[in-house]
PDB file of C-alpha atoms and ligand atoms in Angstrom:
ATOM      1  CA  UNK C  66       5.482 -17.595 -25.706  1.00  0.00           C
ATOM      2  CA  UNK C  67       4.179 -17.145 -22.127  1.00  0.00           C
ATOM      3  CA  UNK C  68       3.159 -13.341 -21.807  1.00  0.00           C
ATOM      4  CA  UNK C  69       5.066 -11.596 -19.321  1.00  0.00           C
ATOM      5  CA  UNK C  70       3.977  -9.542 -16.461  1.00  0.00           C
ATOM      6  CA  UNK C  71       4.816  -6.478 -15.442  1.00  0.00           C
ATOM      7  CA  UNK C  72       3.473  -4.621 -12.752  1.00  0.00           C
ATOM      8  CA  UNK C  73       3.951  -0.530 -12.587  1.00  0.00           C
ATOM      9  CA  UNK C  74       4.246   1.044  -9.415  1.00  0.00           C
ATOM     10  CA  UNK C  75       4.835   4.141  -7.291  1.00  0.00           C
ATOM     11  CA  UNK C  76       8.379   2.015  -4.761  1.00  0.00           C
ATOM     12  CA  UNK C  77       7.150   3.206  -1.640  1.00  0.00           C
ATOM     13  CA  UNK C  78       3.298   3.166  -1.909  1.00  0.00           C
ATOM     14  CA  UNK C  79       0.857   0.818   0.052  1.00  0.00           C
ATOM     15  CA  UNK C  80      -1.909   0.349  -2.856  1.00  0.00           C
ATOM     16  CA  UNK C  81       1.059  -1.057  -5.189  1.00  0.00           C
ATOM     17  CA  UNK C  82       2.520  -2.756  -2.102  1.00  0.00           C
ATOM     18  CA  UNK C  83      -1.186  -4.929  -1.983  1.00  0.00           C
ATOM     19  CA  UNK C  84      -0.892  -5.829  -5.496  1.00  0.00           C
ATOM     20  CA  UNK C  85       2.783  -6.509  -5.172  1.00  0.00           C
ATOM     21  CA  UNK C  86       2.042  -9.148  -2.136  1.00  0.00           C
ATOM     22  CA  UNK C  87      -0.329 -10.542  -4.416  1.00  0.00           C
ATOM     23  CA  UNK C  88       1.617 -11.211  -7.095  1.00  0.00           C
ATOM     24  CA  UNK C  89       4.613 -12.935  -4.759  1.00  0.00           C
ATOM     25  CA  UNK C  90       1.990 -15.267  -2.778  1.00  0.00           C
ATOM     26  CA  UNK C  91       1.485 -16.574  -6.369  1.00  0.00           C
ATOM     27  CA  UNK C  92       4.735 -16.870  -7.183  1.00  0.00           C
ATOM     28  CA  UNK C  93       4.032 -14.991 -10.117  1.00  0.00           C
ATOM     29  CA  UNK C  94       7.319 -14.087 -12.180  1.00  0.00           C
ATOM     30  CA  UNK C  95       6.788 -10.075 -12.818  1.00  0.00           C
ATOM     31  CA  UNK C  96       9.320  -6.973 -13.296  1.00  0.00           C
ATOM     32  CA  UNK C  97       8.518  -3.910 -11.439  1.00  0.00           C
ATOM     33  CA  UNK C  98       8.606  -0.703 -13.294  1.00  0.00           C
ATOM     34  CA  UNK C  99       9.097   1.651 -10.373  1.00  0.00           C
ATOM     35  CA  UNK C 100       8.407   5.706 -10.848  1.00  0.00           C
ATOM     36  CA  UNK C 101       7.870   8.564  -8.703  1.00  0.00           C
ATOM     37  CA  UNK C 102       4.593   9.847  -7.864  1.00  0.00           C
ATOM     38  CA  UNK C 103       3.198  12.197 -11.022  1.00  0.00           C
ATOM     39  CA  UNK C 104       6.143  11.498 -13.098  1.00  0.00           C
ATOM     40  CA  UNK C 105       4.347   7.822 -13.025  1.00  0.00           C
ATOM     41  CA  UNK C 106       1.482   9.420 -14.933  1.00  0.00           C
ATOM     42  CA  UNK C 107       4.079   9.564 -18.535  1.00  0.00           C
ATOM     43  CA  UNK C 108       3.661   5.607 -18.087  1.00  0.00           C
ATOM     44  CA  UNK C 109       0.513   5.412 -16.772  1.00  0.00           C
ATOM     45  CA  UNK C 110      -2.190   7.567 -18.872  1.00  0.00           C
ATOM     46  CA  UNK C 111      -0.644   6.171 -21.791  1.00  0.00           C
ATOM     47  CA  UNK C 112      -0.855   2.732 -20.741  1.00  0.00           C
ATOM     48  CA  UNK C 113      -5.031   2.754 -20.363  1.00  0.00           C
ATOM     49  CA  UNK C 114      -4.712   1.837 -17.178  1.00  0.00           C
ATOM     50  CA  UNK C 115      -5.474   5.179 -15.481  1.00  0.00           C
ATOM     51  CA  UNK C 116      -3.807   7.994 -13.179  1.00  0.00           C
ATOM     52  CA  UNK C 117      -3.198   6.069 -10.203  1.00  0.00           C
ATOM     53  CA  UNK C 118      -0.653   2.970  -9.737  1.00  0.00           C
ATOM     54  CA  UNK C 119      -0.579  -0.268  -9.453  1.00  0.00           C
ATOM     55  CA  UNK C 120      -1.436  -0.908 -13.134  1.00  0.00           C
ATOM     56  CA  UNK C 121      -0.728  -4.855 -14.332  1.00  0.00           C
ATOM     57  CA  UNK C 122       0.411  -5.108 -18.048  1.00  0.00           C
ATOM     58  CA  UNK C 123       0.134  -9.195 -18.908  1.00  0.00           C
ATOM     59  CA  UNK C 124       0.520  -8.794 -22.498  1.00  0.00           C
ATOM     60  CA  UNK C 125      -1.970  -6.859 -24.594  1.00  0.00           C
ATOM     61  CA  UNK C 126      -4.208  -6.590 -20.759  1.00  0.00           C
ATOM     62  CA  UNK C 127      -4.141  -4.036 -18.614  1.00  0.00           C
ATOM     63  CA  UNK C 128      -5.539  -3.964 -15.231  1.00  0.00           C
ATOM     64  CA  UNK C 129      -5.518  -1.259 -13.093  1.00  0.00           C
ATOM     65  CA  UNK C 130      -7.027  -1.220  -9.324  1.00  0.00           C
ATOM     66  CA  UNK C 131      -4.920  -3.089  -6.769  1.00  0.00           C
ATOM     67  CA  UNK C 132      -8.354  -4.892  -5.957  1.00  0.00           C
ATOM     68  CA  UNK C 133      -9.144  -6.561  -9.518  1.00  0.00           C
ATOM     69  CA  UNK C 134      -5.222  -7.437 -10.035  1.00  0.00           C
ATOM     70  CA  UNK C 135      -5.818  -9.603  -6.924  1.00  0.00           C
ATOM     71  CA  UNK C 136      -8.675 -10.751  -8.704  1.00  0.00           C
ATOM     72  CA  UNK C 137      -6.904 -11.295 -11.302  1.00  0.00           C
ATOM     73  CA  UNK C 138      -3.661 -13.212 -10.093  1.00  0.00           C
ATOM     74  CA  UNK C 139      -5.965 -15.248  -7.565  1.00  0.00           C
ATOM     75  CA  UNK C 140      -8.280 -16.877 -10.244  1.00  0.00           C
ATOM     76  CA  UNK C 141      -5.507 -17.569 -12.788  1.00  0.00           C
ATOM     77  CA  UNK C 142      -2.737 -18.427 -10.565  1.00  0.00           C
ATOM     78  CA  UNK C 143      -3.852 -20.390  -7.644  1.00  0.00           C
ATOM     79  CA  UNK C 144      -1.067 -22.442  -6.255  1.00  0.00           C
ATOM     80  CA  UNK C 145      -2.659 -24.842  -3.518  1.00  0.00           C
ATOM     81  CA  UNK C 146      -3.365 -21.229  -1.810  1.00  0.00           C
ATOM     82  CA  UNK C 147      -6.006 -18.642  -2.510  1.00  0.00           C
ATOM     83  CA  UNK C 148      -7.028 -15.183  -1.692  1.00  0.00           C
ATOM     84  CA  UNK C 149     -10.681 -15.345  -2.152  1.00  0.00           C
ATOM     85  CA  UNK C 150     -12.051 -18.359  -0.519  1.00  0.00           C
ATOM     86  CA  UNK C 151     -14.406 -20.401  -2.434  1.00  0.00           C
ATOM     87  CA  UNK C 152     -17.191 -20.298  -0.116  1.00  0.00           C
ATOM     88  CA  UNK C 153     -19.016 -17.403  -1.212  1.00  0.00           C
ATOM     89  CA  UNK C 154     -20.502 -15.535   2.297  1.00  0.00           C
ATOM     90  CA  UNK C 155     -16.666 -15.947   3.323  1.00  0.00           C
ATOM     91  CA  UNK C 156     -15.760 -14.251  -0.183  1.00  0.00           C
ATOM     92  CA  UNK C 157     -18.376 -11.613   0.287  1.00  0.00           C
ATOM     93  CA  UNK C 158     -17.192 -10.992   3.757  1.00  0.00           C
ATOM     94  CA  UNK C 159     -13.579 -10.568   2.307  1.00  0.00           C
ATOM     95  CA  UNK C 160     -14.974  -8.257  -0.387  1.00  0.00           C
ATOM     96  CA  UNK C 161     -16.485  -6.374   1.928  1.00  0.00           C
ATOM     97  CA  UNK C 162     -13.344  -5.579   4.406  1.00  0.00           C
ATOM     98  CA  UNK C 163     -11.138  -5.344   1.289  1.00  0.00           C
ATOM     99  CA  UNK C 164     -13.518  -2.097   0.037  1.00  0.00           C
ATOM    100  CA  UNK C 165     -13.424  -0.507   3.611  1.00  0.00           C
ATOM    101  CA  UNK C 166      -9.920  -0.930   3.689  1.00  0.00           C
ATOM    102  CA  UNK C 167      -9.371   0.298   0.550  1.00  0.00           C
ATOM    103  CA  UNK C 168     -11.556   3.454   1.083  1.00  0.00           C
ATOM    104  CA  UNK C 169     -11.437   4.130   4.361  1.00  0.00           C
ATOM    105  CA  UNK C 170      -8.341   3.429   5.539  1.00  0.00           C
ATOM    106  CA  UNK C 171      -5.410   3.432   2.427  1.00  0.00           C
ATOM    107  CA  UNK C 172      -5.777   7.357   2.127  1.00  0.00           C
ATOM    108  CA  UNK C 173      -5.674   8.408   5.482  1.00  0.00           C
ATOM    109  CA  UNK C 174      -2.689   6.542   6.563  1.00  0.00           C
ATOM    110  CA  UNK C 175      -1.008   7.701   3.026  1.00  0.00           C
ATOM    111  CA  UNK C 176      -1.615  11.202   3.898  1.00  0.00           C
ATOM    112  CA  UNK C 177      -0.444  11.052   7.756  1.00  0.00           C
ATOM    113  CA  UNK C 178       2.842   9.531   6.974  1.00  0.00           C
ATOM    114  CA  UNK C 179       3.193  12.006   3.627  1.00  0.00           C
ATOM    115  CA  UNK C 180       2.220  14.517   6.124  1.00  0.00           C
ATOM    116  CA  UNK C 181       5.707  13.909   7.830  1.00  0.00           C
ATOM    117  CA  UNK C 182       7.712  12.262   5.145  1.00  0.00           C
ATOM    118  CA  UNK C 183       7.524  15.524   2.926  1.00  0.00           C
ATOM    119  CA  UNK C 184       8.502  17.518   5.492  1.00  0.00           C
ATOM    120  CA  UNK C 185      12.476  15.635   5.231  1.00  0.00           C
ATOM    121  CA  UNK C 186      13.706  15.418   2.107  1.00  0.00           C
ATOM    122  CA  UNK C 187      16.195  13.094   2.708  1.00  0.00           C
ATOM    123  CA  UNK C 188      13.410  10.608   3.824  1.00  0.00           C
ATOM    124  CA  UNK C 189      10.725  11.562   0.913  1.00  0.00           C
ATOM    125  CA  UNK C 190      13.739  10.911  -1.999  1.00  0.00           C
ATOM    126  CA  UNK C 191      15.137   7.327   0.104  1.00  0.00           C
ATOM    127  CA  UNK C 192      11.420   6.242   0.052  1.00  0.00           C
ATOM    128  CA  UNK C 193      10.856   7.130  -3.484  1.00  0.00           C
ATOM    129  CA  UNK C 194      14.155   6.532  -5.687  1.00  0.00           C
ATOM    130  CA  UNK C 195      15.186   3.180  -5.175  1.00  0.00           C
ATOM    131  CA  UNK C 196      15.068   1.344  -8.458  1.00  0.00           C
ATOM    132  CA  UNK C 197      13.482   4.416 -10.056  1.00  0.00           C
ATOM    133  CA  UNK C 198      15.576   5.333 -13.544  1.00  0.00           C
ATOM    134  CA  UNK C 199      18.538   7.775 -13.348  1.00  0.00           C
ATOM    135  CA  UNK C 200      16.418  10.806 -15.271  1.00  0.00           C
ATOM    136  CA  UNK C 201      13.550  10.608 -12.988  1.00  0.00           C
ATOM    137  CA  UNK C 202      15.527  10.331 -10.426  1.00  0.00           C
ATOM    138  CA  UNK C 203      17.542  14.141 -11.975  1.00  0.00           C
ATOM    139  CA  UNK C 204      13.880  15.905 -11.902  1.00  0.00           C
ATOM    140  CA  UNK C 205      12.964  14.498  -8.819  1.00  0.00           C
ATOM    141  CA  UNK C 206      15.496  15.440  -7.164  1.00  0.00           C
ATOM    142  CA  UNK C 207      15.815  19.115  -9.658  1.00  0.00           C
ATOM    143  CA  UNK C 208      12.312  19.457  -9.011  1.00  0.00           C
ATOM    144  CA  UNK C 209      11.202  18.369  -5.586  1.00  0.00           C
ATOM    145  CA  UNK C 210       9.816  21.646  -4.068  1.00  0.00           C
ATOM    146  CA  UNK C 211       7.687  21.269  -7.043  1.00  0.00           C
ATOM    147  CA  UNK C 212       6.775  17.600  -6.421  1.00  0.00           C
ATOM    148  CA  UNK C 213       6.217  18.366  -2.642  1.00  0.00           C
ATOM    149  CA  UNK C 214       4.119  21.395  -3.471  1.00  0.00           C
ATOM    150  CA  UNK C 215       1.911  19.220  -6.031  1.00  0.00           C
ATOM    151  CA  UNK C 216       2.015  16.405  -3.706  1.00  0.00           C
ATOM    152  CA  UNK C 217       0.409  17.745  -0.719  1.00  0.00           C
ATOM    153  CA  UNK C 218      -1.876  19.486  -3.062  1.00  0.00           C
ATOM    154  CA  UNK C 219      -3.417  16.458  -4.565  1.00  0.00           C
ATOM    155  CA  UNK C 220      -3.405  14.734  -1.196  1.00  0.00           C
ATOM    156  CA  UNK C 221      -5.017  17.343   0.418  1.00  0.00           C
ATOM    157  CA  UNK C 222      -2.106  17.210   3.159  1.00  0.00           C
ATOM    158  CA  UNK C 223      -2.022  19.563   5.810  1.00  0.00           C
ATOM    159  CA  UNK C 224      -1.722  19.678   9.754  1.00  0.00           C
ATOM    160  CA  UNK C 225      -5.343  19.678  10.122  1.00  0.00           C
ATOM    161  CA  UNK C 226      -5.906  17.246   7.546  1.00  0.00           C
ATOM    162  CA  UNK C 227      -3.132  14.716   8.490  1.00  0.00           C
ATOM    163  CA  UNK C 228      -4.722  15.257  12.287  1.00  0.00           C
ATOM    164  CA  UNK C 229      -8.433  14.226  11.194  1.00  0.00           C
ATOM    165  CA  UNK C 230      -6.556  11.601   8.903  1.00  0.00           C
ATOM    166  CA  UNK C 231      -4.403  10.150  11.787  1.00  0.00           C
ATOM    167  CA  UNK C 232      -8.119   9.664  13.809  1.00  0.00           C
ATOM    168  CA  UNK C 233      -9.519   8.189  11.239  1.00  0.00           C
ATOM    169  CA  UNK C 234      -6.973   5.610  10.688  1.00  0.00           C
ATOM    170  CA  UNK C 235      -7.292   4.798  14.627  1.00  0.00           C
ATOM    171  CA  UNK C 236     -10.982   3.836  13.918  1.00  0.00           C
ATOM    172  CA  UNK C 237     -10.500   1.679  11.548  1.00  0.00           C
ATOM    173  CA  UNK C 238      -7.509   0.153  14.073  1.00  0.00           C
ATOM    174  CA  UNK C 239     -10.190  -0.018  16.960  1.00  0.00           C
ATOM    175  CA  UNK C 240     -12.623  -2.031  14.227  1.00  0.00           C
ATOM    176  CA  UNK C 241     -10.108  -4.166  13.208  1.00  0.00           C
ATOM    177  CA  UNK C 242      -9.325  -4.829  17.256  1.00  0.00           C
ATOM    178  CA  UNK C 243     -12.555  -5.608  17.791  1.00  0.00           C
ATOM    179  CA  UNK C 244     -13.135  -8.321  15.141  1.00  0.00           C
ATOM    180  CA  UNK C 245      -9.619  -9.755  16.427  1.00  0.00           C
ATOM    181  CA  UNK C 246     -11.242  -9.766  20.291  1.00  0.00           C
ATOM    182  CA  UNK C 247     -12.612 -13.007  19.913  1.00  0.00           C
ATOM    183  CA  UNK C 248      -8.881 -14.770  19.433  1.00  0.00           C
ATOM    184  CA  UNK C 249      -9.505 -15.069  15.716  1.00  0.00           C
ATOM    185  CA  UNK C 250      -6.478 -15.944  13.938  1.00  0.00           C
ATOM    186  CA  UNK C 251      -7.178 -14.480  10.351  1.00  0.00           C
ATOM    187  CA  UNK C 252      -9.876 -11.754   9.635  1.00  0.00           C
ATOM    188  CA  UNK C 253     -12.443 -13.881   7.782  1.00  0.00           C
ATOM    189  CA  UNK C 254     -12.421 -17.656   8.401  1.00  0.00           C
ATOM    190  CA  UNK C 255      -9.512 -20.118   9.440  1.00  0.00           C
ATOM    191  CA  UNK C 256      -6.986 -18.958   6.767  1.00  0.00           C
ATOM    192  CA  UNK C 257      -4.792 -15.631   5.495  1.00  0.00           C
ATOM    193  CA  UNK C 258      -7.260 -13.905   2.655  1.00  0.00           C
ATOM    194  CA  UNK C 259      -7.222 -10.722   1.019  1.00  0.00           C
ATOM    195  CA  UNK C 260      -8.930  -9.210   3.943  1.00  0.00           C
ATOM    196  CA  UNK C 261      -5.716  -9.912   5.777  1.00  0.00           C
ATOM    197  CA  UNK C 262      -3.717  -8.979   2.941  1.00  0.00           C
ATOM    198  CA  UNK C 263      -5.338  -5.501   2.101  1.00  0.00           C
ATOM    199  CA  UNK C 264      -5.167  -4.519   5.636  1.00  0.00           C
ATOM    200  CA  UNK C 265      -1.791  -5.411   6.347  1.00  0.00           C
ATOM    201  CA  UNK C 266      -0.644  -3.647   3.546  1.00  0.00           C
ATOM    202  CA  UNK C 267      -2.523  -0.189   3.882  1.00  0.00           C
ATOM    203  CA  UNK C 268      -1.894  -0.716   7.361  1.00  0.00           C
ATOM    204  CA  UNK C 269       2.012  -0.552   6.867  1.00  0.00           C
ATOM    205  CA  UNK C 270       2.879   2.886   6.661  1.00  0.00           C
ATOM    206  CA  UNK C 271       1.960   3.761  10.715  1.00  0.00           C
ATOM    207  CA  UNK C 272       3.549   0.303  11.573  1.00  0.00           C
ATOM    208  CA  UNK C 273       6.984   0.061   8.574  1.00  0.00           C
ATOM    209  CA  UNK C 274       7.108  -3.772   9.015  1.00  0.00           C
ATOM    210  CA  UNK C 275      10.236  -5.217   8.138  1.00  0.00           C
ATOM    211  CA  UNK C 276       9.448  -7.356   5.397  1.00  0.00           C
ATOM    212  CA  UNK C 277       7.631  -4.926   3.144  1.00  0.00           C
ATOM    213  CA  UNK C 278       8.426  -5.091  -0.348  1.00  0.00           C
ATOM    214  CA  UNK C 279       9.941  -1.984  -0.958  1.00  0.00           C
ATOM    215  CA  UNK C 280      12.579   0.129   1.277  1.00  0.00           C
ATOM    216  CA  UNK C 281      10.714   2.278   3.835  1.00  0.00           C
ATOM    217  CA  UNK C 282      12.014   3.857   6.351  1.00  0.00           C
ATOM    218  CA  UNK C 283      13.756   2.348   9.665  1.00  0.00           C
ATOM    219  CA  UNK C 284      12.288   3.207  13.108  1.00  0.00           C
ATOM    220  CA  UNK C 285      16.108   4.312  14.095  1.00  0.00           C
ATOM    221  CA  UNK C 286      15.615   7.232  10.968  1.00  0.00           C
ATOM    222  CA  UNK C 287      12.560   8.839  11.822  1.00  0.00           C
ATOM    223  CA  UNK C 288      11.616  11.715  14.206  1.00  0.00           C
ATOM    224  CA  UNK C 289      10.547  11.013  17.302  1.00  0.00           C
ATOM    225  CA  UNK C 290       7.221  11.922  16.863  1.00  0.00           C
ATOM    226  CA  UNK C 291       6.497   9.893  14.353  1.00  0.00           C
ATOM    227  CA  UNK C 292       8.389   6.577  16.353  1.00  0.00           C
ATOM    228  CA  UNK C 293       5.690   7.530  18.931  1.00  0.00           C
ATOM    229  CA  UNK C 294       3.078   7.451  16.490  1.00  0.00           C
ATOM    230  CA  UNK C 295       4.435   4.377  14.801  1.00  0.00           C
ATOM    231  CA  UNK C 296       4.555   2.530  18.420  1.00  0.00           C
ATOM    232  CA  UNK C 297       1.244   3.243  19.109  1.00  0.00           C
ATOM    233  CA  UNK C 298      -0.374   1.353  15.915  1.00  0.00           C
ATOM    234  CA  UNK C 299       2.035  -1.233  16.754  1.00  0.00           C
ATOM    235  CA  UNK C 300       0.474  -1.713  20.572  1.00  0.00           C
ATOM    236  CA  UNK C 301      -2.935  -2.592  19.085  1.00  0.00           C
ATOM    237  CA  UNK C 302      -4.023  -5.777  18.184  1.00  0.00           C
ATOM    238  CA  UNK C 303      -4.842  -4.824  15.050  1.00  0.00           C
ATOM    239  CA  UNK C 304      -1.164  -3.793  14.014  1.00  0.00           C
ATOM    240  CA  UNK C 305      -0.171  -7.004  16.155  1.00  0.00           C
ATOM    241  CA  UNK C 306      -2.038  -8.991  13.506  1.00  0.00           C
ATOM    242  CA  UNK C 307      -0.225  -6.827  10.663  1.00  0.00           C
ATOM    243  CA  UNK C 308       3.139  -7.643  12.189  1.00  0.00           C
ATOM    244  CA  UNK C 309       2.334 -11.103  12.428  1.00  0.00           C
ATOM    245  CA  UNK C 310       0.709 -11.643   8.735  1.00  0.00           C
ATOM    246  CA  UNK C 311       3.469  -9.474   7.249  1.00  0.00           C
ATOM    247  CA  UNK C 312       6.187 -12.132   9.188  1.00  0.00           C
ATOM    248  CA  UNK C 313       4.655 -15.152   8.203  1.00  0.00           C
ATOM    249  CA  UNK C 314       2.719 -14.721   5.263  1.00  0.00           C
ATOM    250  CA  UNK C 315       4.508 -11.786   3.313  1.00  0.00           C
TER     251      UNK C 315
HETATM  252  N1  GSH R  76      -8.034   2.479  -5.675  1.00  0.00           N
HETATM  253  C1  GSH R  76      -6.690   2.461  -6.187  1.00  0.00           C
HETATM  254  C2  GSH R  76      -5.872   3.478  -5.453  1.00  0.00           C
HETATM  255  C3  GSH R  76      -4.457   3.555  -5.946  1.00  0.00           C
HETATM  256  C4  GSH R  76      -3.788   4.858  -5.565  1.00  0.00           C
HETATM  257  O1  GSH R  76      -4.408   5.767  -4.986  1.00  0.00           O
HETATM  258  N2  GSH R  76      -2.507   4.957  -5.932  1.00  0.00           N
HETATM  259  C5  GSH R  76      -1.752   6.158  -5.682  1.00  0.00           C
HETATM  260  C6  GSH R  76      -0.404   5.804  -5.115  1.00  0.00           C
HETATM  261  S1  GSH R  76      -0.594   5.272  -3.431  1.00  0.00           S
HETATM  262  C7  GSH R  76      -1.527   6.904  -6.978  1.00  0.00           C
HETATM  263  O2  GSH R  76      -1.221   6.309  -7.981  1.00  0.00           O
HETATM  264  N3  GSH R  76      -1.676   8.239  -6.951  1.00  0.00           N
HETATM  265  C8  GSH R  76      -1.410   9.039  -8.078  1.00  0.00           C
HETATM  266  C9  GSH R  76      -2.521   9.975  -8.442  1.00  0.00           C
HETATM  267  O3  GSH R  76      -3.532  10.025  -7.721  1.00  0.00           O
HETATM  268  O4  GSH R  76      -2.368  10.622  -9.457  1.00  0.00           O
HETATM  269  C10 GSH R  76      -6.108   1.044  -6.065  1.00  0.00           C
HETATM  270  O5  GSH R  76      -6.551   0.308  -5.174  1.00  0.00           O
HETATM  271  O6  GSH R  76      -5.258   0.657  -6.874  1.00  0.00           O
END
């Protein structure tokens, strides 16, 4: 018997989102186990994969890291389509975009839209509970002062923060414009790669493209600060090229 895949996430966040993306261009048949954020740890510390989510269970394996389960799907499940071209200075190149991204541009735009998410309640429990389990739903919802409190803790999320966080996330925008200036149509080479992918993805919470794979919140819900802030990432080039990737690629 095949083994079956199942891929444990946090719903709403962008690192599980990448690995997510990954696993549909593959066409890969998984179930998502979704949880809220620390109440994931009960699944995940005891699963070897870690404190953070994504983890991939395919059978006895575990894989943790959104980077290595794209690895992972895109040398076992190649489908006419890969995310790691062949060539290897293009792969390097990917590589190499995929870690900045990862590092230097998933947390901040994490914490700036936590930064305003955890301030609404409403918002923070519609991002989180969909297809979460009815008793982690009960303490989220019992405990969410809690949750919020150890949340912004462990994200290090204040105004200051979110405010050096937001800049930072602009920087990696303006790089991102740059590299697009010459009328480039993918990242790295001729075709959609993990580059694309990974930014697109960590990208998404300043730009909430429509066909992300898990509910986030619509423009017509959120404060209008933050539809300001949202509309500005959208104006560059480089959340232009999100859009676009997410539309015809996602
Ligand atoms: N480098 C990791 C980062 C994953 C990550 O930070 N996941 C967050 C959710 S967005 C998480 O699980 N946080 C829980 C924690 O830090 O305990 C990856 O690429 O998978």
């Amino acid at each position: 018997m095949a083994d079956s895949y199942r891929l444990m996430t946090i719903g709403p966040s962008h690192y599980c989102e990448k690995a997510r993306w990954g696993l549909d261009f593959f066409e890969v048949d998984y179930t998502e186990d979704k949880h809220p954020p620390l109440i994931h740890w009960a699944w995940s510390l005891p699963s070897g994969g870690g404190r953070t989510v994504p983890i991939l269970k395919v059978g006895r394996k575990v894989i943790g890291e959104s980077s290595a389960i794209l690895r992972f799907v895109d040398a076992g499940h190649r489908n006419g389509r890969c995310l790691y071209p062949d060539d290897s200075g293009l792969r390097a190149e990917v590589e190499q975009l995929e870690e900045r991204f990862d590092t230097r541009l998933g947390p901040h735009t994490r914490r700036v839209v936590y930064f305003h998410l955890l301030r609404r309640r409403s918002l923070a429990l519609d991002a989180i509970e969909p297809g979460v389990g009815g008793i982690q739903r009960l303490v989220l919802r019992t405990g969410f002062p809690f949750f919020r409190f150890m949340m912004r803790r462990g994200m290090n999320i204040s105004p200051a923060s979110a405010e050096r966080s937001l800049d930072y996330a602009r920087q990696v925008f303006h790089a991102v414009d740059e590299r697009l200036a010459d009328g480039r149509e993918f990242l790295v080479g001729d075709v959609f790669t993990a580059a694309d992918l990974t930014f697109a993805s960590l990208a998404a919470p300043v730009l909430l493209p429509a066909q992300y794979g898990a509910p986030l919140p619509g423009i017509d819900e959120i404060p209008p600060e933050v539809v300001e802030l949202v509309e500005s990432f959208r104006a560059t080039a480089a959340g232009a090229h999100a859009l676009r990737v997410y539309r015809d690629c996602r």
